Tab-separated table of C-alpha atoms in Angstrom:
chain	number	residue	atom	x	y	z
C	7	UNK	CA	-38.148	30.435	4.342
C	8	UNK	CA	-38.080	31.118	0.666
C	9	UNK	CA	-35.586	33.923	1.070
C	10	UNK	CA	-33.289	31.536	2.872
C	11	UNK	CA	-33.546	29.149	-0.024
C	12	UNK	CA	-32.592	31.905	-2.382
C	13	UNK	CA	-29.525	32.901	-0.368
C	14	UNK	CA	-28.374	29.340	-0.207
C	15	UNK	CA	-28.652	29.032	-3.934
C	16	UNK	CA	-26.631	32.189	-4.452
C	17	UNK	CA	-23.973	30.782	-2.149
C	18	UNK	CA	-23.568	27.714	-4.271
C	19	UNK	CA	-23.425	29.865	-7.385
C	20	UNK	CA	-20.693	32.126	-6.057
C	21	UNK	CA	-18.535	29.249	-5.011
C	22	UNK	CA	-18.931	27.539	-8.340
C	23	UNK	CA	-18.064	30.656	-10.284
C	24	UNK	CA	-15.059	31.610	-8.230
C	25	UNK	CA	-13.376	28.245	-8.193
C	26	UNK	CA	-14.025	27.064	-11.713
C	27	UNK	CA	-14.479	23.462	-12.666
C	28	UNK	CA	-12.425	20.765	-11.027
C	29	UNK	CA	-10.909	22.805	-8.227
C	30	UNK	CA	-11.896	21.985	-4.688
C	31	UNK	CA	-11.460	24.028	-1.555
C	32	UNK	CA	-11.317	21.201	0.888
C	33	UNK	CA	-12.065	17.533	1.158
C	34	UNK	CA	-12.229	15.303	4.164
C	35	UNK	CA	-12.535	11.632	3.284
C	36	UNK	CA	-13.101	9.199	6.123
C	37	UNK	CA	-12.121	5.635	5.374
C	38	UNK	CA	-12.271	2.342	7.216
C	39	UNK	CA	-8.953	0.816	8.151
C	40	UNK	CA	-8.579	-2.453	9.998
C	41	UNK	CA	-5.328	-2.666	11.919
C	42	UNK	CA	-4.895	-5.570	14.292
C	43	UNK	CA	-2.304	-7.727	15.993
C	44	UNK	CA	-2.335	-11.445	15.235
C	45	UNK	CA	-1.251	-14.343	17.410
C	46	UNK	CA	2.484	-14.952	17.067
C	47	UNK	CA	1.967	-18.116	15.042
C	48	UNK	CA	-0.397	-16.370	12.593
C	49	UNK	CA	1.348	-13.025	12.114
C	50	UNK	CA	3.106	-11.624	9.049
C	51	UNK	CA	6.325	-13.084	10.438
C	52	UNK	CA	4.889	-16.165	12.115
C	53	UNK	CA	6.857	-17.815	14.899
C	54	UNK	CA	5.937	-21.006	16.696
C	55	UNK	CA	7.714	-23.434	19.007
C	56	UNK	CA	9.078	-26.753	17.748
C	57	UNK	CA	10.890	-27.859	20.894
C	58	UNK	CA	8.221	-27.296	23.518
C	59	UNK	CA	10.662	-27.843	26.385
C	60	UNK	CA	12.821	-24.853	25.564
C	61	UNK	CA	10.472	-22.739	23.514
C	62	UNK	CA	7.107	-21.600	24.746
C	63	UNK	CA	4.857	-18.976	23.262
C	64	UNK	CA	2.953	-17.721	26.286
C	65	UNK	CA	-0.419	-18.736	24.929
C	66	UNK	CA	0.477	-17.704	21.388
C	67	UNK	CA	1.519	-14.228	22.442
C	68	UNK	CA	5.285	-14.101	22.084
C	69	UNK	CA	7.846	-16.890	21.876
C	70	UNK	CA	10.388	-17.244	24.677
C	71	UNK	CA	13.413	-19.530	24.930
C	72	UNK	CA	14.325	-20.867	28.369
C	73	UNK	CA	17.652	-22.639	28.899
C	74	UNK	CA	17.198	-23.588	32.500
C	75	UNK	CA	16.439	-26.564	34.678
C	76	UNK	CA	13.719	-27.851	32.393
C	77	UNK	CA	16.337	-28.779	29.791
C	78	UNK	CA	18.530	-31.048	31.923
C	79	UNK	CA	17.621	-33.849	34.277
C	80	UNK	CA	16.371	-32.981	37.708
C	81	UNK	CA	19.538	-33.720	39.646
C	82	UNK	CA	22.259	-32.175	37.490
C	83	UNK	CA	21.440	-30.328	34.300
C	84	UNK	CA	20.220	-26.888	35.125
C	85	UNK	CA	21.576	-24.825	32.293
C	86	UNK	CA	24.621	-24.396	30.075
C	87	UNK	CA	27.989	-24.986	31.804
C	88	UNK	CA	30.886	-22.571	31.656
C	89	UNK	CA	33.605	-22.747	28.965
C	90	UNK	CA	31.366	-24.772	26.660
C	91	UNK	CA	29.606	-24.545	23.332
C	92	UNK	CA	26.046	-25.766	23.243
C	93	UNK	CA	23.920	-26.267	20.159
C	94	UNK	CA	20.156	-26.571	20.238
C	95	UNK	CA	18.860	-27.458	16.776
C	96	UNK	CA	15.390	-26.569	15.542
C	97	UNK	CA	13.882	-24.803	18.547
C	98	UNK	CA	11.275	-22.771	16.729
C	99	UNK	CA	9.864	-22.255	13.268
C	100	UNK	CA	9.652	-18.911	11.505
C	101	UNK	CA	7.404	-18.483	8.451
C	102	UNK	CA	7.200	-15.599	6.022
C	103	UNK	CA	3.485	-14.857	5.767
C	104	UNK	CA	3.986	-11.540	4.033
C	105	UNK	CA	3.962	-10.665	0.349
C	106	UNK	CA	7.645	-10.432	-0.580
C	107	UNK	CA	10.972	-12.177	0.031
C	108	UNK	CA	12.521	-11.274	3.375
C	109	UNK	CA	15.959	-11.738	4.931
C	110	UNK	CA	15.867	-12.999	8.507
C	111	UNK	CA	18.490	-12.098	11.090
C	112	UNK	CA	18.705	-11.539	14.826
C	113	UNK	CA	20.666	-9.417	17.185
C	114	UNK	CA	21.402	-10.380	20.781
C	115	UNK	CA	22.487	-8.356	23.737
C	116	UNK	CA	25.933	-9.785	24.405
C	117	UNK	CA	26.320	-8.375	27.862
C	118	UNK	CA	24.387	-8.622	31.071
C	119	UNK	CA	25.035	-5.665	33.292
C	120	UNK	CA	28.782	-5.208	32.824
C	121	UNK	CA	29.355	-8.946	32.303
C	122	UNK	CA	30.256	-10.481	28.979
C	123	UNK	CA	27.973	-13.443	28.543
C	124	UNK	CA	29.794	-15.002	25.593
C	125	UNK	CA	28.491	-15.822	22.153
C	126	UNK	CA	24.850	-16.527	21.472
C	127	UNK	CA	23.084	-16.640	18.162
C	128	UNK	CA	20.445	-18.241	15.984
C	129	UNK	CA	21.171	-20.522	13.061
C	130	UNK	CA	19.024	-22.230	10.459
C	131	UNK	CA	18.534	-26.006	10.311
C	132	UNK	CA	21.948	-27.429	11.296
C	133	UNK	CA	24.149	-24.733	9.787
C	134	UNK	CA	25.576	-23.691	13.142
C	135	UNK	CA	28.783	-22.297	11.595
C	136	UNK	CA	26.831	-19.389	10.100
C	137	UNK	CA	25.115	-17.392	12.803
C	138	UNK	CA	22.221	-15.313	11.527
C	139	UNK	CA	23.515	-12.043	12.905
C	140	UNK	CA	23.108	-10.109	9.665
C	141	UNK	CA	26.885	-9.727	9.341
C	142	UNK	CA	28.011	-13.284	8.655
C	143	UNK	CA	24.728	-14.737	7.417
C	144	UNK	CA	21.006	-14.261	6.890
C	145	UNK	CA	18.227	-16.632	5.828
C	146	UNK	CA	16.168	-15.735	2.798
C	147	UNK	CA	12.500	-16.650	3.117
C	148	UNK	CA	10.134	-16.437	0.178
C	149	UNK	CA	6.438	-15.887	0.939
C	150	UNK	CA	5.112	-19.110	2.428
C	151	UNK	CA	8.547	-20.521	3.255
C	152	UNK	CA	9.415	-21.610	6.781
C	153	UNK	CA	12.811	-22.093	8.432
C	154	UNK	CA	13.668	-24.029	11.570
C	155	UNK	CA	15.838	-21.978	13.855
C	156	UNK	CA	18.311	-23.280	16.436
C	157	UNK	CA	20.401	-21.539	19.066
C	158	UNK	CA	24.147	-21.618	19.745
C	159	UNK	CA	25.355	-20.708	23.210
C	160	UNK	CA	29.121	-20.425	23.697
C	161	UNK	CA	30.283	-19.682	27.225
C	162	UNK	CA	34.032	-19.752	26.424
C	163	UNK	CA	34.380	-16.023	26.777
C	164	UNK	CA	32.397	-15.677	29.952
C	165	UNK	CA	34.201	-13.940	32.758
C	166	UNK	CA	35.430	-16.663	35.152
C	167	UNK	CA	34.287	-14.495	38.026
C	168	UNK	CA	30.778	-14.705	36.673
C	169	UNK	CA	28.423	-16.235	39.171
C	170	UNK	CA	27.867	-19.777	37.931
C	171	UNK	CA	24.400	-19.965	39.305
C	172	UNK	CA	23.178	-16.654	38.038
C	173	UNK	CA	20.085	-16.663	35.897
C	174	UNK	CA	19.703	-13.904	33.366
C	175	UNK	CA	17.055	-12.791	30.900
C	176	UNK	CA	17.728	-10.835	27.766
C	177	UNK	CA	16.108	-10.061	24.453
C	178	UNK	CA	16.890	-11.140	20.946
C	179	UNK	CA	15.778	-8.672	18.298
C	180	UNK	CA	14.568	-10.468	15.209
C	181	UNK	CA	14.532	-8.623	11.913
C	182	UNK	CA	12.938	-9.740	8.670
C	183	UNK	CA	13.432	-7.174	5.947
C	184	UNK	CA	13.111	-7.090	2.189
C	185	UNK	CA	16.354	-5.122	1.951
C	186	UNK	CA	19.159	-7.075	0.295
C	187	UNK	CA	22.013	-7.758	2.723
C	188	UNK	CA	25.424	-6.181	2.191
C	189	UNK	CA	28.029	-7.854	0.001
C	190	UNK	CA	29.932	-10.504	1.903
C	191	UNK	CA	26.941	-11.609	3.940
C	192	UNK	CA	26.137	-15.273	3.298
C	193	UNK	CA	22.553	-15.771	2.161
C	194	UNK	CA	21.213	-19.168	3.207
C	195	UNK	CA	17.988	-20.756	2.070
C	196	UNK	CA	15.460	-22.121	4.535
C	197	UNK	CA	17.337	-25.464	4.678
C	198	UNK	CA	20.627	-23.758	5.497
C	199	UNK	CA	22.105	-24.192	2.011
C	200	UNK	CA	24.069	-21.330	0.526
C	201	UNK	CA	22.500	-19.513	-2.362
C	202	UNK	CA	24.694	-19.847	-5.462
C	203	UNK	CA	23.801	-16.556	-7.109
C	204	UNK	CA	26.956	-14.807	-6.024
C	205	UNK	CA	25.256	-12.703	-3.353
C	206	UNK	CA	27.088	-14.687	-0.693
C	207	UNK	CA	30.478	-13.349	-1.740
C	208	UNK	CA	32.111	-16.800	-1.594
O	18	UNK	CA	-19.030	19.110	-20.166
O	19	UNK	CA	-22.357	18.995	-18.428
O	20	UNK	CA	-20.813	20.355	-15.277
O	21	UNK	CA	-19.470	23.394	-17.073
O	22	UNK	CA	-22.857	24.095	-18.586
O	23	UNK	CA	-24.505	23.989	-15.176
O	24	UNK	CA	-22.056	26.448	-13.685
O	25	UNK	CA	-22.334	28.898	-16.509
O	26	UNK	CA	-26.097	29.021	-16.179
O	27	UNK	CA	-25.806	29.522	-12.421
O	28	UNK	CA	-23.450	32.424	-13.084
O	29	UNK	CA	-26.106	33.974	-15.285
O	30	UNK	CA	-28.533	33.689	-12.420
O	31	UNK	CA	-26.349	35.827	-10.187
O	32	UNK	CA	-26.428	38.660	-12.669
O	33	UNK	CA	-30.143	38.558	-13.146
O	34	UNK	CA	-30.768	38.382	-9.409
O	35	UNK	CA	-28.671	41.491	-8.911
O	36	UNK	CA	-30.653	43.326	-11.532
O	37	UNK	CA	-33.936	42.316	-9.955
O	38	UNK	CA	-32.860	43.667	-6.567
O	39	UNK	CA	-32.118	47.107	-7.977
O	40	UNK	CA	-35.264	47.782	-9.902
O	41	UNK	CA	-38.112	46.617	-7.795
O	42	UNK	CA	-39.240	44.977	-4.596
O	43	UNK	CA	-40.415	41.441	-4.597
O	44	UNK	CA	-41.475	39.223	-1.791
O	45	UNK	CA	-39.925	36.084	-2.989
O	46	UNK	CA	-38.604	34.287	-5.931
O	47	UNK	CA	-37.946	30.672	-6.267
O	48	UNK	CA	-35.813	29.632	-9.151
O	49	UNK	CA	-34.625	26.112	-9.635
O	50	UNK	CA	-31.270	25.606	-11.281
O	51	UNK	CA	-29.582	22.410	-12.115
O	52	UNK	CA	-26.591	21.314	-10.034
O	53	UNK	CA	-24.861	18.146	-11.150
O	54	UNK	CA	-23.069	16.312	-8.426
O	55	UNK	CA	-21.412	13.213	-9.702
O	56	UNK	CA	-19.991	11.152	-6.867
O	57	UNK	CA	-17.105	9.053	-8.059
O	58	UNK	CA	-15.352	6.010	-6.730
O	59	UNK	CA	-12.265	6.844	-4.718
O	60	UNK	CA	-10.053	6.021	-7.677
O	61	UNK	CA	-11.605	8.819	-9.750
O	62	UNK	CA	-12.438	11.461	-7.157
O	63	UNK	CA	-10.794	14.901	-7.083
O	64	UNK	CA	-8.744	13.530	-4.227
O	65	UNK	CA	-8.204	10.011	-5.530
O	66	UNK	CA	-7.288	7.063	-3.328
O	67	UNK	CA	-6.060	3.935	-5.110
O	68	UNK	CA	-4.695	0.519	-4.131
O	69	UNK	CA	-1.195	-0.041	-5.515
O	70	UNK	CA	1.011	-3.032	-6.205
O	71	UNK	CA	4.293	-3.887	-4.485
O	72	UNK	CA	6.103	-1.355	-6.681
O	73	UNK	CA	3.690	1.438	-5.823
O	74	UNK	CA	1.862	1.428	-9.159
O	75	UNK	CA	-1.976	1.595	-9.206
O	76	UNK	CA	-3.508	-1.805	-9.871
O	77	UNK	CA	-5.804	-2.562	-12.791
O	78	UNK	CA	-8.700	-3.923	-10.764
O	79	UNK	CA	-9.035	-1.891	-7.537
O	80	UNK	CA	-12.151	-3.786	-6.432
O	81	UNK	CA	-10.198	-7.021	-6.510
O	82	UNK	CA	-7.660	-5.457	-4.169
O	83	UNK	CA	-3.910	-5.213	-3.893
O	84	UNK	CA	-1.640	-7.982	-2.637
O	85	UNK	CA	-2.875	-10.245	0.159
O	86	UNK	CA	-0.309	-11.634	2.606
O	87	UNK	CA	-0.682	-15.291	3.628
O	88	UNK	CA	-1.383	-14.152	7.167
O	89	UNK	CA	-4.514	-12.229	6.098
O	90	UNK	CA	-7.819	-13.062	4.470
O	91	UNK	CA	-8.161	-9.632	2.889
O	92	UNK	CA	-5.792	-7.595	0.705
O	93	UNK	CA	-3.918	-4.653	2.195
O	94	UNK	CA	-6.071	-2.266	0.149
O	95	UNK	CA	-9.143	-2.501	-2.027
O	96	UNK	CA	-11.969	-0.323	-3.294
O	97	UNK	CA	-15.176	-1.621	-1.782
O	98	UNK	CA	-17.498	-2.471	-4.663
O	99	UNK	CA	-20.598	-1.443	-2.698
O	100	UNK	CA	-19.401	1.888	-1.314
O	101	UNK	CA	-16.728	2.863	-3.856
O	102	UNK	CA	-14.481	3.705	-0.933
O	103	UNK	CA	-10.950	2.567	-0.161
O	104	UNK	CA	-10.734	-0.042	2.615
O	105	UNK	CA	-7.415	-0.847	4.273
O	106	UNK	CA	-6.532	-4.087	6.075
O	107	UNK	CA	-3.394	-4.720	8.108
O	108	UNK	CA	-4.653	-7.431	10.407
O	109	UNK	CA	-1.715	-9.728	11.200
O	110	UNK	CA	0.858	-7.526	12.924
O	111	UNK	CA	3.383	-9.230	15.175
O	112	UNK	CA	3.265	-8.391	18.864
O	113	UNK	CA	6.061	-6.291	20.316
O	114	UNK	CA	7.422	-5.442	16.881
O	115	UNK	CA	7.943	-2.645	14.409
O	116	UNK	CA	6.293	-3.514	11.092
O	117	UNK	CA	6.501	-1.493	7.892
O	118	UNK	CA	3.988	-2.045	5.098
O	119	UNK	CA	5.318	-0.126	2.098
O	120	UNK	CA	3.101	0.924	-0.795
O	121	UNK	CA	-0.225	0.580	0.984
O	122	UNK	CA	-2.145	2.990	-1.266
O	123	UNK	CA	-1.732	6.090	-3.408
O	124	UNK	CA	-3.125	9.598	-2.930
O	125	UNK	CA	-3.544	11.668	-6.118
O	126	UNK	CA	-4.696	15.218	-6.627
O	127	UNK	CA	-6.974	15.035	-9.666
O	128	UNK	CA	-8.386	18.491	-9.028
O	129	UNK	CA	-7.088	21.720	-10.519
O	130	UNK	CA	-5.508	23.387	-7.530
O	131	UNK	CA	-2.661	22.767	-5.131
O	132	UNK	CA	-3.776	21.276	-1.817
O	133	UNK	CA	-2.255	20.653	1.595
O	134	UNK	CA	-2.857	17.098	2.709
O	135	UNK	CA	-2.725	15.536	6.124
O	136	UNK	CA	-4.155	12.420	7.729
O	137	UNK	CA	-6.156	11.961	10.900
O	138	UNK	CA	-6.421	8.550	12.535
O	139	UNK	CA	-8.776	7.386	15.234
O	140	UNK	CA	-10.349	4.429	16.941
O	141	UNK	CA	-14.150	4.632	17.075
O	142	UNK	CA	-14.784	1.176	18.557
O	143	UNK	CA	-15.089	0.199	22.209
O	144	UNK	CA	-12.264	1.458	24.366
O	145	UNK	CA	-9.485	3.867	23.532
O	146	UNK	CA	-7.679	1.819	20.927
O	147	UNK	CA	-3.994	2.536	20.320
O	148	UNK	CA	-3.828	5.199	17.608
O	149	UNK	CA	-0.251	6.041	18.566
O	150	UNK	CA	0.838	2.562	17.478
O	151	UNK	CA	0.317	3.375	13.804
O	152	UNK	CA	1.773	6.093	11.600
O	153	UNK	CA	1.510	6.844	7.909
O	154	UNK	CA	4.404	8.161	5.819
O	155	UNK	CA	4.909	9.235	2.254
O	156	UNK	CA	6.819	6.516	0.456
O	157	UNK	CA	9.738	8.807	-0.279
O	158	UNK	CA	10.061	9.938	3.351
O	159	UNK	CA	12.255	8.376	6.025
O	160	UNK	CA	10.402	7.547	9.247
O	161	UNK	CA	13.590	8.206	11.205
O	162	UNK	CA	13.909	11.812	10.072
O	163	UNK	CA	10.589	12.862	8.511
O	164	UNK	CA	7.313	13.556	10.276
O	165	UNK	CA	4.361	11.259	9.553
O	166	UNK	CA	1.349	12.371	7.531
O	167	UNK	CA	-0.787	12.044	10.658
O	168	UNK	CA	1.340	14.509	12.615
O	169	UNK	CA	-0.949	17.522	13.025
O	170	UNK	CA	1.996	19.870	12.496
O	171	UNK	CA	2.947	18.194	9.253
O	172	UNK	CA	1.050	18.787	6.064
O	173	UNK	CA	2.426	18.076	2.658
O	174	UNK	CA	1.595	20.102	-0.413
O	175	UNK	CA	0.404	18.185	-3.437
O	176	UNK	CA	0.236	19.924	-6.803
O	177	UNK	CA	-2.652	19.139	-9.083
O	178	UNK	CA	-1.843	16.128	-11.190
O	179	UNK	CA	0.655	14.776	-8.668
O	180	UNK	CA	0.447	11.787	-6.350
O	181	UNK	CA	2.343	9.942	-3.642
O	182	UNK	CA	2.229	6.460	-2.164
O	183	UNK	CA	1.619	5.850	1.528
O	184	UNK	CA	3.570	3.493	3.802
O	185	UNK	CA	2.278	2.269	7.156
O	186	UNK	CA	4.557	1.818	10.162
O	187	UNK	CA	3.147	-0.003	13.203
O	188	UNK	CA	4.905	-0.186	16.567
O	189	UNK	CA	3.159	-2.708	18.769
O	190	UNK	CA	5.286	-2.544	21.934
O	191	UNK	CA	2.915	-2.595	24.864
O	192	UNK	CA	-0.178	-3.289	22.781
O	193	UNK	CA	-2.018	-6.414	23.804
O	194	UNK	CA	-3.353	-8.726	21.084
O	195	UNK	CA	-7.105	-8.216	20.812
O	196	UNK	CA	-6.913	-4.566	21.806
O	197	UNK	CA	-8.045	-2.219	19.073
O	198	UNK	CA	-5.449	-0.007	17.382
O	199	UNK	CA	-7.182	2.220	14.810
O	200	UNK	CA	-10.281	1.695	12.692
O	201	UNK	CA	-10.679	5.027	10.930
O	202	UNK	CA	-8.399	7.066	8.714
O	203	UNK	CA	-9.433	10.506	7.498
O	204	UNK	CA	-7.599	12.019	4.558
O	205	UNK	CA	-7.916	15.798	4.582
O	206	UNK	CA	-7.036	18.013	1.643
O	207	UNK	CA	-7.363	21.812	1.781
O	208	UNK	CA	-6.623	24.360	-0.929
O	209	UNK	CA	-3.237	25.934	-0.166
O	210	UNK	CA	-4.758	29.415	-0.337
O	211	UNK	CA	-7.394	28.752	2.244
O	212	UNK	CA	-5.165	28.546	5.323
O	213	UNK	CA	-5.690	25.717	7.752
O	214	UNK	CA	-9.131	26.646	9.026
O	215	UNK	CA	-11.046	24.098	6.968
């Protein structure tokens, strides 16, 4: 028992002598990290419905826009018609709950199978002439700022052979990044007004 | 200064023990020597872990924590005033999204030797968690081309006196809100000359 104590002591000594002060052979530091998903309306990029008819959030999980029979009246309106441009102002609200300014844009699939489904895009407030596709415009959101986002659906370019009664689902990819947009991209504020700092390239 | 004194006297003990072995038999000897172990807060340890600001610079008051997003109650990183350890909080991720939190914390080698560093992540709570949903990268690395710090085949070498900031990338496709993701991060540093058997 005492011999073992002695050997252990010598071990410590040898290590200390060989390594010198301040050098370490190995360290393993275990730390607590809390990583969790929040409800959609409480996340870093918070999104919540304004127009409850079109926008629902599946019990606060993920927002979804539905342009179907719920929008029109029971007998006739069951979705956007062909060769038309529809605007739906202020469908949902997006809030920057992060720590830095972000630029909001979205990217849509523009085809369904091999069909061209026309133009679709998000816009801020009522600025429907600047779609937030990251190429023509983006919205700048400071921490705490919210923007009300609408949707433009233009069926002018839809293939006339396209089945008028077809229902299709597709995803919009929303991006909020602190990277400055390229020159020539219009930067709008959360009310849809152009920033006048020259970034817009106007 | 005290540490150096302690080690020198221990070194002397080795020599005298060797001499004792050669000249005579003894049943036992018990000799107490002083060993100073001074546990430091994470910000001052040999392998230092520090909260940083949005630019990646260490903050003045680590116990107060780094920046806190509106969506969270707690800052992304802080040094717990009770334990002295770094705590990380990223608690408001969007569902079905890729989220990058740059400049989460800084790792510094305040020792005197070069070390290989890698991270290990795990979920110790109920269930399996979703450790694959989170990765950690050096700030200067590109997640599209560089391997994460928690890739077991990827270690990065950190010279003494050097440091790097850590970014977090979370991919929450297929993770249900309320499911755990990770709750433990282990930072491992091993002297470059020791191989990877530590």
